[in-house]
PDB file of C-alpha atoms in Angstrom:
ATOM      1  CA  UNK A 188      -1.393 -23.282  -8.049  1.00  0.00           C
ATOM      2  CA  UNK A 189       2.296 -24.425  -6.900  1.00  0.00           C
ATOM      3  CA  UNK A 190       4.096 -21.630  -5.089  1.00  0.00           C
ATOM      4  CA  UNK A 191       7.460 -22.885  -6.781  1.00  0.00           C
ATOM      5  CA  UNK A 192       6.861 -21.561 -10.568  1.00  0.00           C
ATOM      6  CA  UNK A 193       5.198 -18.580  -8.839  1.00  0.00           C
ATOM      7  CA  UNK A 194       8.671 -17.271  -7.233  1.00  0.00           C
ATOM      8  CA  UNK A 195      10.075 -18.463 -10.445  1.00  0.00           C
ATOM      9  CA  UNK A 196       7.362 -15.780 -12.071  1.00  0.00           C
ATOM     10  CA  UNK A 197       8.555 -12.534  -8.972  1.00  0.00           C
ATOM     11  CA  UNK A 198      12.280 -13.579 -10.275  1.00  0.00           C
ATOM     12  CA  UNK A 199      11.736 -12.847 -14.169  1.00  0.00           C
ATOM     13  CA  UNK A 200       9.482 -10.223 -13.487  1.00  0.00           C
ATOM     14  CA  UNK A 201      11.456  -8.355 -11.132  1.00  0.00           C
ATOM     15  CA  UNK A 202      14.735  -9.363 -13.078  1.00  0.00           C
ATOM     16  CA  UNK A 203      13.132  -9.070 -16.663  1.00  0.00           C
ATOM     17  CA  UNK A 204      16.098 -11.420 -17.513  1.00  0.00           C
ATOM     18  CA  UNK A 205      15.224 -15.228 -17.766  1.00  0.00           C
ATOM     19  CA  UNK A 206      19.448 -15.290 -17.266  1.00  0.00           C
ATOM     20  CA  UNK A 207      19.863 -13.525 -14.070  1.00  0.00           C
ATOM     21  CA  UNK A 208      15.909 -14.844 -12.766  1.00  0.00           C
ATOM     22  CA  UNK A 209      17.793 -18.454 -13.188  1.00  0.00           C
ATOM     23  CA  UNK A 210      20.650 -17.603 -11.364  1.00  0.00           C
ATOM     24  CA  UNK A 211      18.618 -16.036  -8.613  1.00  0.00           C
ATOM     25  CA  UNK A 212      16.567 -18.511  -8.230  1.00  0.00           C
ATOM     26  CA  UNK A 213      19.026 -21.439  -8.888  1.00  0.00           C
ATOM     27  CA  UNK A 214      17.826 -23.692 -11.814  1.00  0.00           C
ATOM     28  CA  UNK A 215      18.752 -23.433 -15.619  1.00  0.00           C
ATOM     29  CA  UNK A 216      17.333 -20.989 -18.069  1.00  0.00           C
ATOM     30  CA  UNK A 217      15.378 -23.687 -20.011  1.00  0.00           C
ATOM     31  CA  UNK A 218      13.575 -25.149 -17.069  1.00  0.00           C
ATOM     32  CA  UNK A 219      12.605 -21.385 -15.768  1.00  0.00           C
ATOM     33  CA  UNK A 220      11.044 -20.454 -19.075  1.00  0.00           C
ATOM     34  CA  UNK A 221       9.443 -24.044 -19.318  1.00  0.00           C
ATOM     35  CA  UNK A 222       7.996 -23.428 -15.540  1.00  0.00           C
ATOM     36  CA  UNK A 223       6.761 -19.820 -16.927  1.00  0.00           C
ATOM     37  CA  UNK A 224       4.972 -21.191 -19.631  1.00  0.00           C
ATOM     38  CA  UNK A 225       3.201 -23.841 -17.534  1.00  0.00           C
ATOM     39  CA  UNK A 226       1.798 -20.758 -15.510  1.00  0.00           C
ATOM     40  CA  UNK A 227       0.932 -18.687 -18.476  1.00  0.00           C
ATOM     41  CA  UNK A 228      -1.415 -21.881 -19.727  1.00  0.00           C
ATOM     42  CA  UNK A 229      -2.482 -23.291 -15.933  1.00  0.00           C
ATOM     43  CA  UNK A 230      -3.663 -19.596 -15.531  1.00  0.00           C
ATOM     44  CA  UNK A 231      -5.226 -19.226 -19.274  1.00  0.00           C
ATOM     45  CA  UNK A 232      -3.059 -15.567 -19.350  1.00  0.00           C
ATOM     46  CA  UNK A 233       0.183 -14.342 -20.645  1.00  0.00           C
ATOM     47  CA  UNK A 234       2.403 -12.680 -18.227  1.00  0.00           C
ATOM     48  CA  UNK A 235       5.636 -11.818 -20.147  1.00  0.00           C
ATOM     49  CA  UNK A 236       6.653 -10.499 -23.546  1.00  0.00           C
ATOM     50  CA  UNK A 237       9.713 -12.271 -24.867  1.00  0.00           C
ATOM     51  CA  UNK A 238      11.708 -11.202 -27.573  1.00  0.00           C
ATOM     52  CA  UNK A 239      15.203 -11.749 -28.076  1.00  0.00           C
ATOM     53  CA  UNK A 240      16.510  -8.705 -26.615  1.00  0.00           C
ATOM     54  CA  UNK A 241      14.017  -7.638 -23.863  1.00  0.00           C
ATOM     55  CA  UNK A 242      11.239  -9.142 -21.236  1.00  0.00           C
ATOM     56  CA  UNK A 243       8.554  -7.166 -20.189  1.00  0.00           C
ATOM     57  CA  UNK A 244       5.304  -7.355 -18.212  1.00  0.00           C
ATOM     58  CA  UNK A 245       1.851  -7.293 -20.164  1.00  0.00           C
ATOM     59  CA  UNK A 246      -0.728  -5.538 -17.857  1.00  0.00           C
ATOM     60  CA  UNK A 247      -1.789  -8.849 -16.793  1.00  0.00           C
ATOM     61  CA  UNK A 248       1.526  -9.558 -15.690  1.00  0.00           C
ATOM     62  CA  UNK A 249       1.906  -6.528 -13.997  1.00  0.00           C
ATOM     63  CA  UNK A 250      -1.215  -7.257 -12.089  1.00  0.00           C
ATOM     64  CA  UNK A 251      -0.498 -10.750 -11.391  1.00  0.00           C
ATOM     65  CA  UNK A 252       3.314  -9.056  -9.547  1.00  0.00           C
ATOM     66  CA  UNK A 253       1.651  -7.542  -6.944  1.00  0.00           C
ATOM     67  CA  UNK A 254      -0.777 -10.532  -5.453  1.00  0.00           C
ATOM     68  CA  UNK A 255       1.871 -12.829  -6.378  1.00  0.00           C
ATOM     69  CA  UNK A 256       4.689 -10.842  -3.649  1.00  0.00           C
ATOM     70  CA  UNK A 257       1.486 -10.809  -1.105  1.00  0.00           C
ATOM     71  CA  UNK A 258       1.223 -14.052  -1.612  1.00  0.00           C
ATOM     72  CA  UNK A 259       4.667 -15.366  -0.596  1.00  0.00           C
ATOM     73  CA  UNK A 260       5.278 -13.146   1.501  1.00  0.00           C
ATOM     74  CA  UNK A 261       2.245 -14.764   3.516  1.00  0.00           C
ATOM     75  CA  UNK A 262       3.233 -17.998   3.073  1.00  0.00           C
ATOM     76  CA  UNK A 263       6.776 -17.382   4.077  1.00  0.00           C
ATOM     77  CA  UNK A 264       5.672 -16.221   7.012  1.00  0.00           C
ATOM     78  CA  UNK A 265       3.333 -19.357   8.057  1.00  0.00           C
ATOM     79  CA  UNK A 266       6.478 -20.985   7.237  1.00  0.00           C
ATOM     80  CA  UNK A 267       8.552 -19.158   9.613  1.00  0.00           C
ATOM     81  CA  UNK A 268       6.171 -19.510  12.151  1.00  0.00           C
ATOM     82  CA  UNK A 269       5.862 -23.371  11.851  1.00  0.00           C
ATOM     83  CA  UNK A 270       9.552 -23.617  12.039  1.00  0.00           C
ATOM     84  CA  UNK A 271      10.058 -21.916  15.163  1.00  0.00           C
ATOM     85  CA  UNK A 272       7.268 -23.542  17.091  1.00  0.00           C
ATOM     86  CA  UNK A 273       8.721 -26.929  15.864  1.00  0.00           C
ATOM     87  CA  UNK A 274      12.209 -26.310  16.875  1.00  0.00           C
ATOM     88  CA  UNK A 275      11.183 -25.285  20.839  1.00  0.00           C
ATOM     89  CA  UNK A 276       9.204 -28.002  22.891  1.00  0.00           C
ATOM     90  CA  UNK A 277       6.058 -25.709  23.524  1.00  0.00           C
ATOM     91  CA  UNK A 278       6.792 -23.169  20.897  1.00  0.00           C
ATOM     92  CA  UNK A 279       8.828 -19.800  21.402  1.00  0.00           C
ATOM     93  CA  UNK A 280       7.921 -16.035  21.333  1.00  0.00           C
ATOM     94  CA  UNK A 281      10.215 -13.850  19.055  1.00  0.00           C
ATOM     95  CA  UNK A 282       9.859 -10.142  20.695  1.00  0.00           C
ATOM     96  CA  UNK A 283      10.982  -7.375  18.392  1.00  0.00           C
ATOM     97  CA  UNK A 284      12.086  -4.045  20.404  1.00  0.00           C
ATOM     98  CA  UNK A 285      14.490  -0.918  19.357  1.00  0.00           C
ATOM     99  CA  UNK A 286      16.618  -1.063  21.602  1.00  0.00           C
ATOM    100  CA  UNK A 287      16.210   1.393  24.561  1.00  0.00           C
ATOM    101  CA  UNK A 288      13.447   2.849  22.922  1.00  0.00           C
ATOM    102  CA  UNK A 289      10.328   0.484  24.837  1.00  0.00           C
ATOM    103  CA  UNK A 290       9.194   3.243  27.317  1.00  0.00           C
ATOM    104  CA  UNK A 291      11.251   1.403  30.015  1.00  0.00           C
ATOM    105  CA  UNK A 292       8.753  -1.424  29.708  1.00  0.00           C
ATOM    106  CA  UNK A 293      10.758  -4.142  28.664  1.00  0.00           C
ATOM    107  CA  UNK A 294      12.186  -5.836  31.808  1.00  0.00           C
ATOM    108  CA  UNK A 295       9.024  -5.131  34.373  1.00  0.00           C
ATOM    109  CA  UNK A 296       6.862  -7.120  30.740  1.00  0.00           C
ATOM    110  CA  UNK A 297       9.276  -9.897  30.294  1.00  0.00           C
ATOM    111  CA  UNK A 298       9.449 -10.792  33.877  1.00  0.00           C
ATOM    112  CA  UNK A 299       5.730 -10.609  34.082  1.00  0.00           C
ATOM    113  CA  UNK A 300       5.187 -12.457  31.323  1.00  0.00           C
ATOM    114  CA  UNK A 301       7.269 -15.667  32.208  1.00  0.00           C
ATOM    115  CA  UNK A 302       4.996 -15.886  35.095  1.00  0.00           C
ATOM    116  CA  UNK A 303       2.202 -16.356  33.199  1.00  0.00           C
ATOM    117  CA  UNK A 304       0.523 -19.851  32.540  1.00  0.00           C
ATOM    118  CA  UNK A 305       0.688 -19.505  28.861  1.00  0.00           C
ATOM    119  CA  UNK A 306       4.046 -18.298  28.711  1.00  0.00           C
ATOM    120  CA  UNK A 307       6.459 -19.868  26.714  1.00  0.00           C
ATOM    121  CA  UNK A 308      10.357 -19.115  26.467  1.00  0.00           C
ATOM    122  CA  UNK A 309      11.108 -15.966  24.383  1.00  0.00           C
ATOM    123  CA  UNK A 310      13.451 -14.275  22.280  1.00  0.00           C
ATOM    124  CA  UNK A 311      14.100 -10.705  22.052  1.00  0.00           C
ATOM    125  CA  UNK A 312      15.463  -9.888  18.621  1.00  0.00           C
ATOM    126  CA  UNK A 313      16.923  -6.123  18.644  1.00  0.00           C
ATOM    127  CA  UNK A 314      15.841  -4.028  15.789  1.00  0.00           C
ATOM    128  CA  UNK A 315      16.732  -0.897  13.951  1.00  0.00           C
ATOM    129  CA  UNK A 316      14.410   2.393  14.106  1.00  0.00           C
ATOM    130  CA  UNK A 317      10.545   1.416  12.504  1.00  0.00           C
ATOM    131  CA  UNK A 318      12.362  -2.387  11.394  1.00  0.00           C
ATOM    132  CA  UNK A 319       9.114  -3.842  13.903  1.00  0.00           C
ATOM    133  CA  UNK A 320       6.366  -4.028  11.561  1.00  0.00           C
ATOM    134  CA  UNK A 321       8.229  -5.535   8.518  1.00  0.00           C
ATOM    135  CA  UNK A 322       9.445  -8.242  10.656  1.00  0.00           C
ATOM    136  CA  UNK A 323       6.131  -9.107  12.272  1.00  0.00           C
ATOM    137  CA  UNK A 324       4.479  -8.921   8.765  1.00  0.00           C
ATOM    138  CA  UNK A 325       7.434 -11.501   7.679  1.00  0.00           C
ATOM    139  CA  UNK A 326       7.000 -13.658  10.651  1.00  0.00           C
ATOM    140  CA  UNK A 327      10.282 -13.377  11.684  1.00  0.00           C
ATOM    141  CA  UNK A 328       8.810 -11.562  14.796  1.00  0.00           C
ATOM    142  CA  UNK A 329       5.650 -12.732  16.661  1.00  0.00           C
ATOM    143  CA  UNK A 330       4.648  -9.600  18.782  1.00  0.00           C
ATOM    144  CA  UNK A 331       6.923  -5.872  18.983  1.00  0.00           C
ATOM    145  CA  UNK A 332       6.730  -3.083  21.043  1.00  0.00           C
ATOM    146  CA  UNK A 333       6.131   0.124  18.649  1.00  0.00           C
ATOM    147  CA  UNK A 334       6.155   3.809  19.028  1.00  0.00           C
ATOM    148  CA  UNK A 335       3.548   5.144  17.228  1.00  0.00           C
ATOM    149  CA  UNK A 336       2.560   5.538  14.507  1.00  0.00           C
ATOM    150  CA  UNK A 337       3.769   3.023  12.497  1.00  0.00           C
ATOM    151  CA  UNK A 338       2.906   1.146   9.661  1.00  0.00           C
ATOM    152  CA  UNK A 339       0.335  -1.275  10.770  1.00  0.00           C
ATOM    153  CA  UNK A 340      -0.716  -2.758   7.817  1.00  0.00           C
ATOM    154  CA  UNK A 341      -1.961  -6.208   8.598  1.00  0.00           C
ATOM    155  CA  UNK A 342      -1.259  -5.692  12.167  1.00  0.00           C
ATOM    156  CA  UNK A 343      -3.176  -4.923  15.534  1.00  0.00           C
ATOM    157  CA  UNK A 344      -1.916  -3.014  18.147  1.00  0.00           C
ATOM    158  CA  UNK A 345      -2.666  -2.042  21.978  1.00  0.00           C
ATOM    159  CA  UNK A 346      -1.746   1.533  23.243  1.00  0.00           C
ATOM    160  CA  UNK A 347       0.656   1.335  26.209  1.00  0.00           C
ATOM    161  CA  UNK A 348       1.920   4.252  27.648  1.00  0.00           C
ATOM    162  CA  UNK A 349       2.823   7.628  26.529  1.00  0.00           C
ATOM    163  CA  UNK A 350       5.907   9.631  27.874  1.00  0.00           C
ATOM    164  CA  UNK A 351       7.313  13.525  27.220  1.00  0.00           C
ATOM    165  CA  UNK A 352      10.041  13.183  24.995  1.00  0.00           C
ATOM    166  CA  UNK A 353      13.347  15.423  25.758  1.00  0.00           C
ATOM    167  CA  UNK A 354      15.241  16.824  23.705  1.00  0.00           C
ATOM    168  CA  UNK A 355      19.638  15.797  23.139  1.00  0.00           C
ATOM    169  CA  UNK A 356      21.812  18.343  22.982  1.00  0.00           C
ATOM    170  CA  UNK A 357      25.901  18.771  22.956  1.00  0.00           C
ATOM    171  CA  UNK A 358      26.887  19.776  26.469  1.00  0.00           C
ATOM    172  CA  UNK A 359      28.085  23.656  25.940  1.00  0.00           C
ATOM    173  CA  UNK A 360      25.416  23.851  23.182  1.00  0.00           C
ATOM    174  CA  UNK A 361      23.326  27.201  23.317  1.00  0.00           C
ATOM    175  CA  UNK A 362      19.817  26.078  23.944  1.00  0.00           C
ATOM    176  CA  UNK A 363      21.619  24.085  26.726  1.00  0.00           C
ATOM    177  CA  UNK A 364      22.131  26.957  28.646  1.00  0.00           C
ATOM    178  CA  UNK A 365      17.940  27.300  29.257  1.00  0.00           C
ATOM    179  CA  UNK A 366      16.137  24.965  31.781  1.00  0.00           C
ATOM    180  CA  UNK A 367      13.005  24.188  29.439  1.00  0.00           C
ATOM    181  CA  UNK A 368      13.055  25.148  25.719  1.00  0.00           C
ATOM    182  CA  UNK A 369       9.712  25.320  22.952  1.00  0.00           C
ATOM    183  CA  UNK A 370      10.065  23.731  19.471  1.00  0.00           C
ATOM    184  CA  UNK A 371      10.241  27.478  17.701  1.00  0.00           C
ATOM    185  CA  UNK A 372      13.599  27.896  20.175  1.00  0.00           C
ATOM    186  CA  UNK A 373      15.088  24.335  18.045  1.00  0.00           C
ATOM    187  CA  UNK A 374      13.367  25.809  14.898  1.00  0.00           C
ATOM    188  CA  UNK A 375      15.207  28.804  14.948  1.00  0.00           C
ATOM    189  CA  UNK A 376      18.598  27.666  13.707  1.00  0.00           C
ATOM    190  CA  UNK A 377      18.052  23.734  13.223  1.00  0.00           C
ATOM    191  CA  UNK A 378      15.698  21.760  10.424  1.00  0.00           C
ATOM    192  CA  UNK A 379      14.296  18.633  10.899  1.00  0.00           C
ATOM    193  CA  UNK A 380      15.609  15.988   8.865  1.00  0.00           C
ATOM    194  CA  UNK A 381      12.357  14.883   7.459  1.00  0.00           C
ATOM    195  CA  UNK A 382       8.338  15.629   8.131  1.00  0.00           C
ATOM    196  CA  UNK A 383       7.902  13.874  11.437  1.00  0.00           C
ATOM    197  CA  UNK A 384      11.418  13.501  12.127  1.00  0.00           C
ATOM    198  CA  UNK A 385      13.068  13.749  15.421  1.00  0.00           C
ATOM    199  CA  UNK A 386      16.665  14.726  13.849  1.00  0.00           C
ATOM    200  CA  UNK A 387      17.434  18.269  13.769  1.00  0.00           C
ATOM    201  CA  UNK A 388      20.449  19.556  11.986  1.00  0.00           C
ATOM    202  CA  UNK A 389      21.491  22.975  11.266  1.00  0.00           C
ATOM    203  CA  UNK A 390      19.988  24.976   8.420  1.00  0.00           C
ATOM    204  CA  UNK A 391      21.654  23.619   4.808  1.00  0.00           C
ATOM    205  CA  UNK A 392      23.515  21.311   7.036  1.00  0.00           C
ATOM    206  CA  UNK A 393      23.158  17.007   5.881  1.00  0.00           C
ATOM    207  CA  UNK A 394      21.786  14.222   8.506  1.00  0.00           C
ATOM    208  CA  UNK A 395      25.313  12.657   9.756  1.00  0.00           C
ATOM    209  CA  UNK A 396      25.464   9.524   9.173  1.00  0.00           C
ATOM    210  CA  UNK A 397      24.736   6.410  12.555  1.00  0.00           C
ATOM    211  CA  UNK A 398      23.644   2.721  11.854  1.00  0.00           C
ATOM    212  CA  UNK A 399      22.495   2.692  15.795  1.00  0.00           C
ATOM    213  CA  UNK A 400      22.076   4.309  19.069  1.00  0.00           C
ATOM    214  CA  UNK A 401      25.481   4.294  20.394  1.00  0.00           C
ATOM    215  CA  UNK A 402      26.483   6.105  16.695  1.00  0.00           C
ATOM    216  CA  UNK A 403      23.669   8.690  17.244  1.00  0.00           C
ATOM    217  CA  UNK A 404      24.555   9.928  20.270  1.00  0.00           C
ATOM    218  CA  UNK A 405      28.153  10.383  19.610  1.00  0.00           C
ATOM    219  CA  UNK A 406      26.792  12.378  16.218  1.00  0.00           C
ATOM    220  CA  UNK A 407      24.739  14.243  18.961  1.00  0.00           C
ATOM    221  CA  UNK A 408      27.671  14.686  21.470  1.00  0.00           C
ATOM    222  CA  UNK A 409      30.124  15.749  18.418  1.00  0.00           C
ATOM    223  CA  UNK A 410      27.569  18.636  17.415  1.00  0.00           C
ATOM    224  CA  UNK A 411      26.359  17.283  14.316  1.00  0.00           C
ATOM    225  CA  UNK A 412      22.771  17.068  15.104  1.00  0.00           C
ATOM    226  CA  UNK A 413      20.125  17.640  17.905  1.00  0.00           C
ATOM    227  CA  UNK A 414      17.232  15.112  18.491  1.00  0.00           C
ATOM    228  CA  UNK A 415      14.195  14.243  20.411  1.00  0.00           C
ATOM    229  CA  UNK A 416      13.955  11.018  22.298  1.00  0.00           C
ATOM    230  CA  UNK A 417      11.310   9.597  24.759  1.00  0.00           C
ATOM    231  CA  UNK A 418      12.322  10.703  28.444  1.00  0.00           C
ATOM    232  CA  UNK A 419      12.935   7.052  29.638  1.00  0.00           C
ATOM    233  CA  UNK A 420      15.853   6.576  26.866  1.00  0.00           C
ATOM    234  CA  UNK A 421      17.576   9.915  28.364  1.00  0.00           C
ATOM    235  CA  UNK A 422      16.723   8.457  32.367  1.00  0.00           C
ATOM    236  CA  UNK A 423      19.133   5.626  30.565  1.00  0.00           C
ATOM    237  CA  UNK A 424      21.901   7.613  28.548  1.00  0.00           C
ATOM    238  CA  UNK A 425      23.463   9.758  31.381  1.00  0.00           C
ATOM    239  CA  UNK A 426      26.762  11.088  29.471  1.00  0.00           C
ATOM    240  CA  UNK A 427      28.835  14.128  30.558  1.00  0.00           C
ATOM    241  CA  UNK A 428      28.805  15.168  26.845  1.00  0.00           C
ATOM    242  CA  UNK A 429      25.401  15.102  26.734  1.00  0.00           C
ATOM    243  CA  UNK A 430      22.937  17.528  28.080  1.00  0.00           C
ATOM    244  CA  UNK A 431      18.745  16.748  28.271  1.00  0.00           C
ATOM    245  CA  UNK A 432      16.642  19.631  28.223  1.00  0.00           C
ATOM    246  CA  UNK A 433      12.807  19.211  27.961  1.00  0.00           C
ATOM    247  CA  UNK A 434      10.642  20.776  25.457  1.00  0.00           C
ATOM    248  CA  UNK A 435       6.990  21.823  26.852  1.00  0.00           C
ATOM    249  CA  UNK A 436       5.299  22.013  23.306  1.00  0.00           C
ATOM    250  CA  UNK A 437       7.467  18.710  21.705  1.00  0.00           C
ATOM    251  CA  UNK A 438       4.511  15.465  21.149  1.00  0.00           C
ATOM    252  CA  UNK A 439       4.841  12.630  23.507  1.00  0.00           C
ATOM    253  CA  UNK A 440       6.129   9.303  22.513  1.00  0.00           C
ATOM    254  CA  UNK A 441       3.826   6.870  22.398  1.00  0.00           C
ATOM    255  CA  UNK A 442       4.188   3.116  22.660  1.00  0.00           C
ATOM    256  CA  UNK A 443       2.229   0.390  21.881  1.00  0.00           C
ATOM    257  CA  UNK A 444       2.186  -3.447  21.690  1.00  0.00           C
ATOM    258  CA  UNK A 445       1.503  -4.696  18.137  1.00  0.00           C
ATOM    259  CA  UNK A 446       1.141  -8.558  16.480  1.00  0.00           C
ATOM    260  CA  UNK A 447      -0.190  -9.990  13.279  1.00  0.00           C
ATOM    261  CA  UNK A 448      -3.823  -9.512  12.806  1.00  0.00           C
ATOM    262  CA  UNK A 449      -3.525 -13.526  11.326  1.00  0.00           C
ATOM    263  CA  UNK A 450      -2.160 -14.390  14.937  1.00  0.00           C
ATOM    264  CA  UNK A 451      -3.762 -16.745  16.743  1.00  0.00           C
ATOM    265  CA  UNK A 452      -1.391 -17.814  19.562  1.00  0.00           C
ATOM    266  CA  UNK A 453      -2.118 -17.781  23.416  1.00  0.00           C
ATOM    267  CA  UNK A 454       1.298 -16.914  24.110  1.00  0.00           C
ATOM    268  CA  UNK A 455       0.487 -13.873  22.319  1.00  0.00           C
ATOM    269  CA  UNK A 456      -2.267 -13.193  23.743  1.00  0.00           C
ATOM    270  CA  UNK A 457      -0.390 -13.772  27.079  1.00  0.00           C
ATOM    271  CA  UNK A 458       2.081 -11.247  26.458  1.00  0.00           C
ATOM    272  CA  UNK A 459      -0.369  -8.475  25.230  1.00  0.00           C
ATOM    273  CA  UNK A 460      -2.238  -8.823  28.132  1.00  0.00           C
ATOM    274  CA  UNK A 461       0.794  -8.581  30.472  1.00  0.00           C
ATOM    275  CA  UNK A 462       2.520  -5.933  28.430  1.00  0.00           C
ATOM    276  CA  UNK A 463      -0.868  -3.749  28.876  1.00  0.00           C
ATOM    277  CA  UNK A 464      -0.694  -4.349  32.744  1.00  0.00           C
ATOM    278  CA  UNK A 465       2.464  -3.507  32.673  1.00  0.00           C
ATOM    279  CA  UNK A 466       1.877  -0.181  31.266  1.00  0.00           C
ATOM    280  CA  UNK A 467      -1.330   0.740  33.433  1.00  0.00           C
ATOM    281  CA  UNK A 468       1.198   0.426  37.057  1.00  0.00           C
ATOM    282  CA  UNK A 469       3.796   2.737  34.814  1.00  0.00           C
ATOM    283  CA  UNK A 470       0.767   4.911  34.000  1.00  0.00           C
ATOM    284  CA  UNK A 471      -0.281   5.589  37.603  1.00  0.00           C
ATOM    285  CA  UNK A 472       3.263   5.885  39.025  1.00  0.00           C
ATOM    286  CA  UNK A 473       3.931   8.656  36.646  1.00  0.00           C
ATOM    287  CA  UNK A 474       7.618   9.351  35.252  1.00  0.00           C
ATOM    288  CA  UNK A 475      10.413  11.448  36.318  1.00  0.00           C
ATOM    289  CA  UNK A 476      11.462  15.002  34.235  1.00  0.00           C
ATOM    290  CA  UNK A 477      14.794  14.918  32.876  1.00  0.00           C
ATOM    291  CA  UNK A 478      17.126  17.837  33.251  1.00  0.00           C
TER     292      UNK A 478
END
């Protein structure tokens, strides 16, 4: 099977509109239904129901969407992957990372790394909060650094280190006025945002709107929201409208070093191994306490 009239099958089905499945995919309405059909009889099934007025699914169809996204998406990946080793002499290593939010890990790994004998030149691509695995699964990223959990489907992964995280208050706040605070003390007139969430916002109140860190600490600063955050984030956001308390019963944040179980590359494996030697110094050195 041809990958080509399968995207053309994830357009209609996803569209259920041969008109707007052409014009997302970019070829006329005849030739889309045409490349349909030769699916339906390659295959032996039928996919679609076509009437005048409506497309829909039949249960094969329906069955057929799910593998068929897998599908692509793996082979969009390998294609990814091929590209980028192609367009570097050697190959390159795309690094996905939150930014500030790698235990403090990053520059002690990448300057161990490009000692290494398998190292080849790499890219750090800054992500939004969680955006690691999808981009790794995508093959737009070759190896991340994760706090855990995560989604790790298709992925494997190699604990790091683990750190207390503090929690980010409004200078003048309350709870600001205490030297070490419990979660029950937060609990008491804030929410979280979400189960698992490290947002807190008053009772009734809505998460504020931020699109990244900089944003989330003003929201912090301005009062609209408290929040948790791994101790070596706060060692790096020292603002005089912010105050860092820590919280004795809050979980730590844990880190880890994750890449795509279908992986296979030695610079990979390079930078796991170095990212995990990393972490044991960091380990034994211990961290500092915020206040």
């Amino acid at each position: 099977m041809e990958s080509r009239p399968l995207r053309y099958f994830v357009a209609v089905a996803e569209e259920l509109s041969f008109t707007r499945a052409a014009e997302r995919v970019g070829i006329a309405s005849p030739a889309l239904s045409r490349a349909i059909s030769g699916l339906e009889a390659e295959l032996g099934v039928r996919l679609l129901e076509r009437s005048t007025r409506r497309v829909t699914l039949t249960e094969t169809g329906t069955a057929l969407l799910t593998d068929a996204r897998g599908a692509l998406v793996a082979l969009d990946a390998a294609t990814q992957r091929a590209r980028r080793a192609a367009g570097v002499a050697g190959g390159k290593l795309v690094l996905a990372v939150k930014a500030d939010v790698e235990g403090g890990l990053l520059e002690d790994v990448l300057a161990a790394y490009r000692a290494e004998h398998a190292a080849v030149p790499i890219e750090v691509v800054f992500t939004g909060w969680r955006e690691q695995p999808g981009l790794l699964r995508s093959g737009e990223a070759d190896v991340a650094i994760v706090v855990e959990p995560f989604d790790s489907d298709g992925l494997d992964a190699e604990p790091l280190l683990s750190e207390p995280q503090v929690l980010a208050l409004p200078t003048g706040h309350p709870l600001a006025e205490r030297p070490r605070l419990r979660l029950a003390d937060i609990e008491a007139g804030h929410q979280q945002v979400g189960t698992g969430s490290h947002v807190y916002v008053r009772h009734g109140a809505q998460r504020p709107q931020f699109g990244d860190m900089v944003q989330m600490l003003r929201q912090i600063e301005l009062g609209r929201m408290l929040a948790l955050f791994p101790v070596s984030l706060a060692e790096r956001n020292a603002r005089p409208q912010l105050t860092w308390r820590s919280v004795d019963d809050a979980p730590e944040a844990a880190f880890a070093v994750a890449w795509p179980q279908s992986s296979q590359s030695l610079a990979v494996a390079a930078f796991v191994r170095v990212a995990t030697a990393v972490s044991v110094g960091r380990n034994s050195s211990g961290m500092a306490d915020v206040e």
